[in-house]
Amino acid sequence: MAEHISISNISKYAGQNVTLRGWVYNRTDKGKLCFLLVRDGSGFAQCVAFKGDLEPEVFDKTMRLPQESAIIVSGLVREDQRAPGIPGGYELGIKQIEIVQEAELDYPMSLKDHGVDFALDHRHLWIRMQSQWAILRVRAAVMSATREWLNNNGFFEMSTPILTPAAAEGTTTLFETEYFDEGKAYLAQTGQLYNEANIFSFGKVYCFGPTFRAEKSKTRRHLTEFWMLEPEIAFCDLDQLMEIEENMIAHIAQTVLKECAAELKFLGRDASKLERVFAPFPRMSYDDAAKYLIDLYEKETDPERKALLKFEWGMDFGAPHETELTKLYDQPLFVYGYPSAVKAFYMEPWPDRPEVCKSVDLLAPEGYGEICGGSERISNHDALLARIHKEGLPEEAFKWYLELRKYGSVPHSGFGMGVERVVAWLCGIEHIREAIPFPRTIKRVYP
Ligand code: 4AD
Ligand code: MG
């Protein structure tokens, strides 16, 4: 048998005999020709069987191969601009075909359109589809580009616990579980607090893992289990944090553009929108954002839109507000200095303005909204203790966290990036549930 290759590399083998191992994604017959669109995990390529090239019974079987049958095919690679696939532009003329398993005929995810619920119920099969494959390939590229940038910039990856003794991002979205004789434990909403311990040992760290929020919100931006990347940096203020964020996000976007050009093209994503994602990103204070939104709200004449745009200083942004703000730029936008009341307890207050905190959200363009949330952290012990009391949080559970402020406390900052939100933005898809292999929402833990 000829050399086994991956479809992603097929362009390097024009004029050579190769072997592909994969699955039949689609089949169309034209008289003496049978076209198989084969996927092998690395891509999709057209393989063509010509009646004259194969034993009659082999050609016959090929003509009747059900979708998703597993096969091994060998033959000659030809360049052909018309050949469909991802990357496409090359096809294989089949000389040999081995059927590893002939799939059963009742494959549920045929290539027609399916309703969302049906597709989600069959997520274990849906991920084989070209669109889903392309999105999840982008996700893998986002994750590796993220790690690449952090590892090349002096960060150490730390693993933070999933089972935790207390809430860190508000008590309303906690998943709780009985924990032996220790009472209740909670699934982590963030690894941040542990990373604040890790920086005093490692300086610059990140954790990257699943995060849990019992979000009651049924929006296209919320999952109950999502993946968050969380860098944390010692001796770092809010301005330095924004520089780290924009450089990392720009690296991710540019890497995806380069490595996933075919996937983005398949998804119909306008790549020119992402080519503009370079540091520095624009920065806007919450005060200025509020002023702009209030003005917009007051000028709005359509009552329905007016209700959506209602805004006053002190409110957190809703999706329509974020969309209006990001319309102002074709880059991601930093909004900093939010009211402390709408943010987490650990955020450093603004000097001389205790009602505002040193927080920053990064809003993606085209209405994709918040992709990163971060802040400078309170580094003073007593100030932090006062906040814990004010929020009614259990002091005992935060004893270790408070102790970090006693031994070499320094200004430090960090942020969290929601992987699925970044993937949805880069792919230009509507809902983040397609940006994770097996989404978890309030209505779904299956499959
Ligand atoms: O803004 P959040 O809640 O910030 C934190 O958890 C901080 N402790 C992070 C840190 O400073 N280390 O969440 C960070 C990001 C959001 O910007 C969003 O992209 C994503 O996580 N996110 C969600 N993604 C999907 N579904 C949800 N329910 C999400 N909640 C937050
Ligand atoms: Mg946030």
XYZ file of N, CA, C and O in Angstrom, residues 135-312:
712
model
N -15.571 24.320 13.250
C -15.621 25.141 14.467
C -14.705 24.547 15.542
O -13.928 25.259 16.184
N -14.767 23.235 15.705
C -13.969 22.610 16.762
C -12.483 22.558 16.421
O -11.631 22.545 17.311
N -12.174 22.585 15.131
C -10.764 22.727 14.713
C -10.258 24.119 15.102
O -9.146 24.272 15.583
N -11.097 25.139 14.897
C -10.723 26.498 15.304
C -10.527 26.528 16.817
O -9.571 27.108 17.323
N -11.427 25.846 17.538
C -11.294 25.805 18.994
C -9.925 25.230 19.407
O -9.231 25.794 20.259
N -9.542 24.129 18.773
C -8.251 23.517 19.113
C -7.109 24.490 18.809
O -6.138 24.587 19.570
N -7.232 25.222 17.702
C -6.190 26.198 17.339
C -6.160 27.342 18.346
O -5.082 27.824 18.715
N -7.335 27.783 18.801
C -7.402 28.848 19.811
C -6.689 28.378 21.080
O -5.867 29.101 21.657
N -6.967 27.149 21.492
C -6.376 26.660 22.732
C -4.864 26.520 22.610
O -4.123 26.887 23.523
N -4.382 26.015 21.482
C -2.935 25.842 21.383
C -2.238 27.191 21.186
O -1.150 27.409 21.730
N -2.866 28.128 20.465
C -2.248 29.458 20.294
C -2.185 30.193 21.638
O -1.233 30.932 21.915
N -3.199 29.990 22.463
C -3.223 30.621 23.780
C -2.054 30.127 24.618
O -1.280 30.912 25.171
N -1.931 28.813 24.687
C -0.824 28.229 25.474
C 0.526 28.651 24.898
O 1.443 28.965 25.642
N 0.597 28.662 23.571
C 1.858 29.023 22.913
C 2.286 30.436 23.343
O 3.431 30.658 23.735
N 1.343 31.382 23.282
C 1.694 32.762 23.624
C 2.122 32.866 25.083
O 3.140 33.486 25.406
N 1.369 32.247 25.957
C 1.686 32.343 27.387
C 3.015 31.655 27.703
O 3.850 32.202 28.425
N 3.222 30.478 27.145
C 4.472 29.759 27.424
C 5.685 30.530 26.897
O 6.746 30.521 27.512
N 5.498 31.219 25.751
C 6.607 31.999 25.188
C 6.815 33.320 25.905
O 7.770 34.036 25.610
N 5.898 33.680 26.787
C 6.019 34.964 27.472
C 6.208 34.808 28.979
O 5.840 35.696 29.757
N 6.767 33.692 29.370
C 7.206 33.527 30.753
C 6.141 33.093 31.744
O 6.344 33.190 32.952
N 4.997 32.617 31.237
C 3.947 32.135 32.142
C 4.113 30.633 32.392
O 4.543 29.896 31.512
N 3.744 30.202 33.605
C 3.745 28.776 33.925
C 2.310 28.293 34.080
O 1.506 28.945 34.755
N 2.022 27.145 33.483
C 0.660 26.605 33.617
C 0.506 25.895 34.956
O 1.309 25.030 35.314
N -0.514 26.292 35.682
C -0.827 25.706 36.984
C -2.215 25.074 36.888
O -3.100 25.615 36.221
N -2.409 23.993 37.594
C -3.754 23.403 37.651
C -4.398 23.819 38.961
O -3.820 23.634 40.022
N -5.571 24.398 38.861
C -6.273 24.849 40.062
C -7.435 23.883 40.327
O -7.921 23.229 39.405
N -7.880 23.782 41.578
C -8.888 22.759 41.894
C -10.269 23.069 41.334
O -10.642 24.236 41.170
N -10.998 22.002 41.058
C -12.394 22.103 40.604
C -13.316 22.062 41.825
O -14.345 22.724 41.855
N -12.967 21.260 42.816
C -13.764 21.199 44.039
C -13.229 22.249 44.999
O -12.057 22.213 45.370
N -14.083 23.188 45.358
C -13.612 24.321 46.156
C -14.544 24.554 47.351
O -15.719 24.168 47.313
N -14.022 25.221 48.407
C -14.836 25.390 49.611
C -15.770 26.606 49.607
O -16.589 26.725 50.511
N -15.648 27.513 48.618
C -16.468 28.732 48.691
C -16.687 29.342 47.319
O -15.995 29.010 46.345
N -17.639 30.288 47.240
C -17.921 31.016 46.004
C -16.844 32.061 45.766
O -16.321 32.629 46.709
N -16.526 32.327 44.499
C -15.580 33.391 44.185
C -16.200 34.428 43.257
O -15.784 35.567 43.227
N -17.203 34.041 42.498
C -17.813 34.951 41.518
C -19.305 35.097 41.801
O -20.126 34.991 40.894
N -19.650 35.310 43.061
C -21.074 35.466 43.383
C -21.693 34.132 43.771
O -21.308 33.082 43.259
N -22.650 34.194 44.673
C -23.188 32.950 45.237
C -24.386 32.417 44.454
O -24.867 31.330 44.725
N -24.842 33.168 43.448
C -26.070 32.761 42.764
C -25.841 31.690 41.710
O -26.787 31.058 41.259
N -24.611 31.465 41.303
C -24.373 30.525 40.208
C -23.526 29.334 40.645
O -22.703 28.831 39.889
N -23.730 28.878 41.880
C -22.892 27.800 42.408
C -23.504 26.419 42.206
O -24.681 26.213 42.494
N -22.708 25.485 41.750
C -23.089 24.077 41.794
C -22.541 23.524 43.088
O -21.344 23.620 43.349
N -23.411 22.917 43.891
C -22.888 22.428 45.153
C -23.024 20.922 45.262
O -23.860 20.305 44.599
N -22.138 20.352 46.076
C -22.169 18.913 46.267
C -21.787 18.590 47.705
O -21.061 19.366 48.339
N -22.314 17.473 48.229
C -21.918 17.026 49.578
C -20.474 16.576 49.519
O -20.072 15.898 48.577
N -19.695 16.956 50.507
C -18.296 16.543 50.490
C -17.938 15.789 51.785
O -17.440 16.378 52.747
N -18.227 14.507 51.808
C -17.926 13.633 52.949
C -18.321 14.301 54.259
O -19.430 14.791 54.369
N -17.359 14.341 55.236
C -17.692 14.941 56.529
C -17.376 16.433 56.568
O -17.497 17.077 57.608
N -16.958 16.982 55.415
C -16.506 18.376 55.392
C -17.631 19.355 55.053
O -17.383 20.534 54.864
N -18.810 18.854 54.916
C -19.920 19.742 54.560
C -20.040 19.874 53.059
O -19.894 18.908 52.317
N -20.281 21.105 52.586
C -20.509 21.320 51.164
C -19.224 21.696 50.433
O -18.356 22.362 50.985
N -19.133 21.237 49.193
C -18.076 21.728 48.297
C -18.771 22.271 47.055
O -19.937 21.949 46.787
N -18.078 23.120 46.319
C -18.668 23.783 45.150
C -17.773 23.595 43.934
O -16.550 23.636 44.050
N -18.393 23.419 42.774
C -17.601 23.338 41.546
C -17.050 24.730 41.232
O -17.766 25.723 41.323
N -15.777 24.772 40.845
C -15.086 26.055 40.687
C -15.748 26.951 39.637
O -16.027 26.512 38.521
N -15.988 28.207 40.012
C -16.462 29.231 39.061
C -15.272 29.918 38.428
O -15.409 30.696 37.486
N -14.097 29.706 38.990
C -12.864 30.352 38.549
C -11.694 29.690 39.270
O -11.877 29.137 40.348
N -10.511 29.754 38.653
C -9.313 29.268 39.339
C -8.501 30.416 39.902
O -7.432 30.226 40.492
N -9.030 31.622 39.700
C -8.276 32.841 40.000
C -7.688 32.912 41.408
O -6.522 33.232 41.598
N -8.511 32.607 42.420
C -8.048 32.794 43.792
C -6.818 31.919 44.064
O -5.875 32.339 44.733
N -6.824 30.721 43.493
C -5.671 29.828 43.678
C -4.465 30.337 42.899
O -3.327 30.187 43.315
N -4.737 30.945 41.740
C -3.626 31.529 40.980
C -3.016 32.720 41.709
O -1.834 33.023 41.534
N -3.830 33.395 42.514
C -3.269 34.485 43.311
C -2.284 33.925 44.337
O -1.360 34.615 44.743
N -2.479 32.692 44.771
C -1.462 32.037 45.612
C -0.273 31.627 44.745
O 0.884 31.820 45.117
N -0.573 31.089 43.555
C 0.501 30.586 42.685
C 1.493 31.670 42.250
O 2.679 31.405 42.095
N 1.020 32.911 42.059
C 1.956 33.958 41.588
C 3.039 34.258 42.614
O 4.129 34.683 42.239
N 2.742 34.025 43.890
C 3.769 34.330 44.890
C 4.849 33.256 44.904
O 5.882 33.417 45.525
N 4.598 32.184 44.180
C 5.630 31.165 44.001
C 6.228 31.229 42.595
O 7.405 30.936 42.412
N 5.417 31.644 41.600
C 5.870 31.558 40.195
C 5.849 32.877 39.409
O 6.252 32.896 38.262
N 5.338 33.929 39.973
C 5.351 35.229 39.292
C 4.254 35.424 38.264
O 3.379 36.260 38.417
N 4.323 34.636 37.170
C 3.306 34.734 36.111
C 2.760 33.326 35.858
O 3.531 32.430 35.497
N 1.481 33.151 36.041
C 0.894 31.816 35.895
C -0.392 31.881 35.082
O -0.942 32.957 34.847
N -0.856 30.715 34.671
C -2.212 30.628 34.134
C -2.784 29.252 34.437
O -2.039 28.280 34.592
N -4.093 29.220 34.550
C -4.788 27.936 34.586
C -5.712 27.904 33.385
O -6.098 28.947 32.844
N -6.030 26.713 32.934
C -6.809 26.559 31.717
C -7.649 25.302 31.886
O -7.124 24.201 31.808
N -8.914 25.480 32.167
C -9.713 24.285 32.411
C -11.193 24.583 32.448
O -11.623 25.710 32.206
N -11.975 23.546 32.770
C -13.424 23.727 32.823
C -13.837 24.552 34.029
O -13.187 24.498 35.072
N -14.867 25.330 33.856
C -15.355 26.252 34.876
C -16.866 26.077 34.921
O -17.470 25.814 33.894
N -17.443 26.224 36.092
C -18.859 25.888 36.245
C -19.668 27.061 36.770
O -19.268 27.715 37.732
N -20.767 27.327 36.122
C -21.687 28.376 36.593
C -23.107 27.853 36.445
O -23.524 27.508 35.329
N -23.814 27.825 37.543
C -25.217 27.419 37.482
C -26.018 28.612 36.971
O -26.881 29.142 37.657
N -25.692 29.041 35.733
C -26.318 30.213 35.132
C -27.776 29.922 34.820
O -28.074 29.012 34.059
N -28.668 30.710 35.354
C -30.082 30.541 35.010
C -30.352 31.190 33.653
O -31.377 30.971 33.042
N -29.411 32.022 33.190
C -29.634 32.743 31.939
C -29.556 31.813 30.736
O -28.580 31.089 30.557
N -30.621 31.847 29.946
C -30.674 31.006 28.746
C -30.337 31.870 27.548
O -31.208 32.238 26.783
N -29.071 32.251 27.429
C -28.696 33.115 26.306
C -27.738 32.369 25.391
O -27.241 31.303 25.739
N -27.472 32.999 24.236
C -26.559 32.358 23.291
C -25.103 32.497 23.728
O -24.195 32.035 23.064
N -24.877 33.171 24.861
C -23.504 33.375 25.342
C -23.188 32.622 26.626
O -22.110 32.771 27.175
N -24.145 31.873 27.145
C -23.925 31.217 28.440
C -23.994 29.704 28.373
O -24.923 29.140 27.810
N -23.020 29.078 28.984
C -23.018 27.645 29.211
C -22.913 27.438 30.723
O -22.478 28.340 31.441
N -23.288 26.258 31.204
C -23.102 25.995 32.635
C -21.716 25.413 32.900
O -21.206 25.477 33.995
N -21.126 24.816 31.858
C -19.745 24.345 31.931
C -19.020 24.928 30.737
O -19.413 24.670 29.594
N -18.031 25.770 30.986
C -17.279 26.351 29.868
C -15.805 26.319 30.217
O -15.437 26.025 31.353
N -14.974 26.583 29.224
C -13.525 26.544 29.471
C -13.005 27.957 29.594
O -13.294 28.814 28.759
N -12.236 28.159 30.658
C -11.702 29.502 30.891
C -10.185 29.426 31.025
O -9.642 28.526 31.638
N -9.564 30.411 30.392
C -8.117 30.591 30.497
C -7.934 31.743 31.467
O -8.531 32.810 31.288
N -7.108 31.549 32.494
C -6.941 32.605 33.486
C -5.473 32.871 33.802
O -4.870 32.151 34.581
N -4.908 33.916 33.209
C -3.566 34.338 33.571
C -3.611 35.215 34.828
O -4.595 35.935 35.047
N -2.585 35.152 35.631
C -2.476 35.995 36.824
C -1.017 36.423 36.945
O -0.118 35.602 36.747
N -0.799 37.719 37.236
C 0.560 38.259 37.145
C 0.881 39.101 38.374
O 0.121 40.015 38.725
N 2.025 38.821 39.005
C 2.495 39.627 40.135
C 3.115 40.922 39.609
O 3.616 40.964 38.482
N 3.123 41.963 40.414
C 3.679 43.271 40.027
C 3.060 43.751 38.715
O 3.766 44.098 37.765
N 1.767 43.752 38.644
C 1.097 44.101 37.384
C -0.109 44.964 37.709
O -0.938 44.595 38.549
N -0.204 46.132 37.058
C -1.374 46.987 37.279
C -2.341 46.854 36.093
O -2.102 46.081 35.159
N -3.398 47.644 36.133
C -4.459 47.498 35.136
C -3.970 47.774 33.711
O -4.340 47.067 32.773
N -3.114 48.805 33.546
C -2.614 49.125 32.199
C -1.755 47.996 31.646
O -1.854 47.634 30.466
N -0.901 47.463 32.534
C -0.044 46.353 32.081
C -0.885 45.121 31.752
O -0.580 44.384 30.817
N -1.953 44.949 32.502
C -2.853 43.808 32.241
C -3.468 43.915 30.843
O -3.515 42.943 30.085
N -3.912 45.132 30.504
C -4.536 45.319 29.180
C -3.533 45.029 28.067
O -3.897 44.476 27.023
N -2.276 45.383 28.293
C -1.259 45.104 27.262
C -1.078 43.602 27.062
O -0.953 43.118 25.932
N -1.062 42.870 28.162
C -0.932 41.410 28.057
C -2.132 40.844 27.301
O -1.987 40.051 26.366
N -3.314 41.295 27.681
C -4.539 40.778 27.061
C -4.564 41.030 25.560
O -4.855 40.118 24.777
N -4.257 42.260 25.153
C -4.389 42.572 23.726
C -3.341 41.829 22.898
O -3.632 41.374 21.790
N -2.141 41.684 23.458
C -1.122 40.951 22.710
C -1.486 39.474 22.564
O -1.291 38.874 21.505
N -2.028 38.915 23.632
C -2.415 37.502 23.580
C -3.586 37.280 22.611
O -3.546 36.379 21.773
N -4.608 38.134 22.726
C -5.792 37.968 21.853
C -5.406 38.181 20.378
O -5.852 37.443 19.496
N -4.541 39.168 20.118
C -4.115 39.397 18.731
C -3.354 38.176 18.209
O -3.559 37.750 17.062
N -2.511 37.596 19.060
C -1.774 36.392 18.643
C -2.740 35.250 18.311
O -2.573 34.549 17.311
N -3.756 35.080 19.149
C -4.735 34.012 18.914
C -5.439 34.238 17.574
O -5.535 33.328 16.738
N -5.918 35.473 17.359
C -6.656 35.761 16.123
C -5.777 35.552 14.892
O -6.201 34.932 13.903
N -4.539 36.038 14.952
C -3.659 35.921 13.779
C -3.268 34.469 13.529
O -3.134 34.043 12.379
N -3.086 33.699 14.600
C -2.749 32.283 14.431
C -3.905 31.523 13.796
O -3.714 30.701 12.892
N -5.116 31.805 14.267
C -6.285 31.128 13.707
C -6.447 31.494 12.227
O -6.722 30.628 11.384
N -6.241 32.766 11.900
C -6.333 33.183 10.501
C -5.373 32.396 9.621
O -5.706 31.998 8.506
N -4.183 32.176 10.159
C -3.142 31.497 9.387
C -3.404 29.991 9.333
O -3.347 29.395 8.265
N -3.697 29.409 10.489
C -3.785 27.944 10.555
C -5.153 27.395 10.154
O -5.255 26.215 9.836
N -6.166 28.218 10.225
C -7.524 27.709 9.970
C -8.192 28.468 8.833
O -9.421 28.636 8.837
N -7.407 28.917 7.862
C -7.977 29.686 6.750
C -9.083 28.890 6.052
O -10.152 29.428 5.745
N -8.840 27.597 5.822
C -9.821 26.780 5.105
C -11.089 26.601 5.932
O -12.202 26.615 5.389
N -10.922 26.436 7.245
C -12.084 26.253 8.121
C -12.932 27.529 8.140
O -14.160 27.483 8.048
N -12.257 28.680 8.272
C -12.994 29.953 8.303
C -13.720 30.175 6.980
O -14.853 30.636 6.944
N -13.040 29.829 5.899
C -13.651 29.994 4.582
C -14.893 29.112 4.478
O -15.954 29.553 4.020
N -14.763 27.860 4.929
C -15.914 26.964 4.880
C -17.085 27.536 5.676
O -18.241 27.431 5.290
N -16.761 28.157 6.829
C -17.812 28.701 7.690
C -18.372 30.021 7.162
O -19.297 30.589 7.750
N -17.775 30.515 6.068
C -18.248 31.761 5.484
C -17.843 32.977 6.288
O -18.460 34.046 6.195
N -16.786 32.829 7.099
C -16.334 33.932 7.931
C -15.576 34.939 7.087
O -14.703 34.550 6.295
N -15.905 36.220 7.251
C -15.203 37.295 6.556
C -13.856 37.523 7.259
O -13.785 38.160 8.311
N -12.794 36.981 6.669
C -11.480 37.012 7.320
C -10.948 38.434 7.484
O -10.179 38.710 8.406
N -11.387 39.344 6.613
C -10.864 40.718 6.700
C -11.217 41.341 8.052
O -10.504 42.209 8.552
N -12.324 40.882 8.646
C -12.720 41.396 9.964
C -11.702 41.008 11.029
O -11.525 41.712 12.020
N -11.060 39.865 10.850
C -10.099 39.389 11.856
C -8.686 39.887 11.575
O -7.857 39.970 12.470
N -8.443 40.229 10.293
C -7.107 40.728 9.954
C -6.793 42.025 10.686
O -5.647 42.394 10.862
N -7.847 42.723 11.142
C -7.636 44.012 11.833
C -7.302 43.833 13.302
O -7.070 44.814 14.004
N -7.343 42.601 13.791
C -7.163 42.391 15.230
C -5.683 42.419 15.593
O -5.010 41.384 15.640
N -5.194 43.640 15.803
C -3.808 43.847 16.198
C -3.767 44.772 17.409
O -4.603 45.668 17.528
N -2.782 44.561 18.286
C -2.602 45.465 19.422
C -2.066 46.803 18.901
O -1.356 46.812 17.898
N -2.385 47.939 19.532
C -3.235 48.060 20.722
C -4.727 48.115 20.373
O -5.091 48.543 19.287
N -5.563 47.678 21.316
C -7.014 47.791 21.167
C -7.459 49.116 21.783
O -6.806 49.618 22.699
N -8.568 49.675 21.288
C -9.077 50.909 21.901
C -9.499 50.675 23.355
O -9.866 49.555 23.725
N -9.406 51.744 24.161
C -9.768 51.703 25.577
C -10.800 52.780 25.852
O -10.678 53.897 25.358
N -11.795 52.447 26.648
C -12.847 53.413 26.980
C -13.191 53.228 28.449
O -13.297 52.093 28.925
N -13.333 54.329 29.173
C -13.709 54.190 30.583
C -15.192 53.849 30.671
O -15.971 54.189 29.768
N -15.579 53.213 31.763
C -16.997 52.923 31.981
C -17.791 54.223 31.970
O -18.896 54.282 31.415
N -17.230 55.275 32.584
C -17.924 56.568 32.630
C -18.259 57.060 31.218
O -19.379 57.491 30.952
N -17.277 57.000 30.322
C -17.513 57.444 28.940
C -18.505 56.540 28.224
O -19.354 57.011 27.463
N -18.369 55.238 28.485
C -19.301 54.286 27.869
C -20.720 54.581 28.346
O -21.670 54.592 27.551
N -20.864 54.855 29.649
C -22.185 55.136 30.226
C -22.765 56.397 29.590
O -23.941 56.429 29.211
N -21.927 57.418 29.462
C -22.382 58.672 28.858
C -22.921 58.422 27.443
O -23.989 58.893 27.059
N -22.152 57.662 26.676
C -22.540 57.358 25.304
C -23.867 56.593 25.266
O -24.762 56.899 24.468
N -23.995 55.612 26.158
C -25.202 54.779 26.161
C -26.441 55.552 26.625
O -27.540 55.360 26.093
N -26.245 56.419 27.615
C -27.376 57.220 28.110
C -27.869 58.141 26.995
O -29.072 58.281 26.755
N -26.914 58.736 26.294
C -27.237 59.611 25.176
C -28.037 58.853 24.095
O -29.058 59.323 23.605
N -27.542 57.660 23.787
C -28.185 56.815 22.787
C -29.610 56.486 23.218
O -30.557 56.543 22.422
N -29.750 56.138 24.490
C -31.048 55.781 25.065
C -32.015 56.958 24.981
O -33.169 56.808 24.566
N -31.506 58.141 25.341
C -32.391 59.312 25.343
C -32.835 59.704 23.946
O -33.947 60.186 23.746
N -31.950 59.486 22.969
C -32.287 59.876 21.594
C -33.182 58.858 20.887
O -33.787 59.168 19.862
N -33.237 57.624 21.389
C -33.974 56.553 20.715
C -35.471 56.865 20.705
O -36.047 57.214 21.729
N -36.088 56.737 19.520
C -37.518 57.062 19.420
C -38.397 55.810 19.363
O -39.553 55.844 19.760
N -37.849 54.711 18.864
C -38.619 53.466 18.793
C -38.761 52.883 20.211
O -37.760 52.564 20.860
N -40.009 52.767 20.703
C -40.209 52.365 22.101
C -39.623 50.990 22.444
O -39.106 50.781 23.543
N -39.684 50.077 21.475
C -39.173 48.726 21.743
C -37.658 48.755 21.959
O -37.137 48.174 22.897
N -36.978 49.463 21.054
C -35.517 49.579 21.170
C -35.130 50.390 22.399
O -34.130 50.123 23.047
N -35.964 51.366 22.692
C -35.675 52.220 23.849
C -35.660 51.384 25.133
O -34.790 51.542 25.979
N -36.629 50.465 25.224
C -36.690 49.606 26.415
C -35.422 48.757 26.533
O -34.877 48.570 27.617
N -34.951 48.267 25.387
C -33.737 47.443 25.376
C -32.493 48.237 25.762
O -31.575 47.718 26.391
N -32.488 49.501 25.343
C -31.285 50.322 25.524
C -31.261 51.085 26.848
O -30.289 51.784 27.143
N -32.314 50.936 27.638
C -32.378 51.678 28.904
C -31.066 51.548 29.658
O -30.534 50.463 29.837
N -30.526 52.698 30.073
C -29.248 52.652 30.782
C -29.079 53.838 31.711
O -29.505 54.949 31.413
N -28.505 53.578 32.872
C -28.082 54.672 33.752
C -26.771 54.277 34.415
O -26.430 53.085 34.469
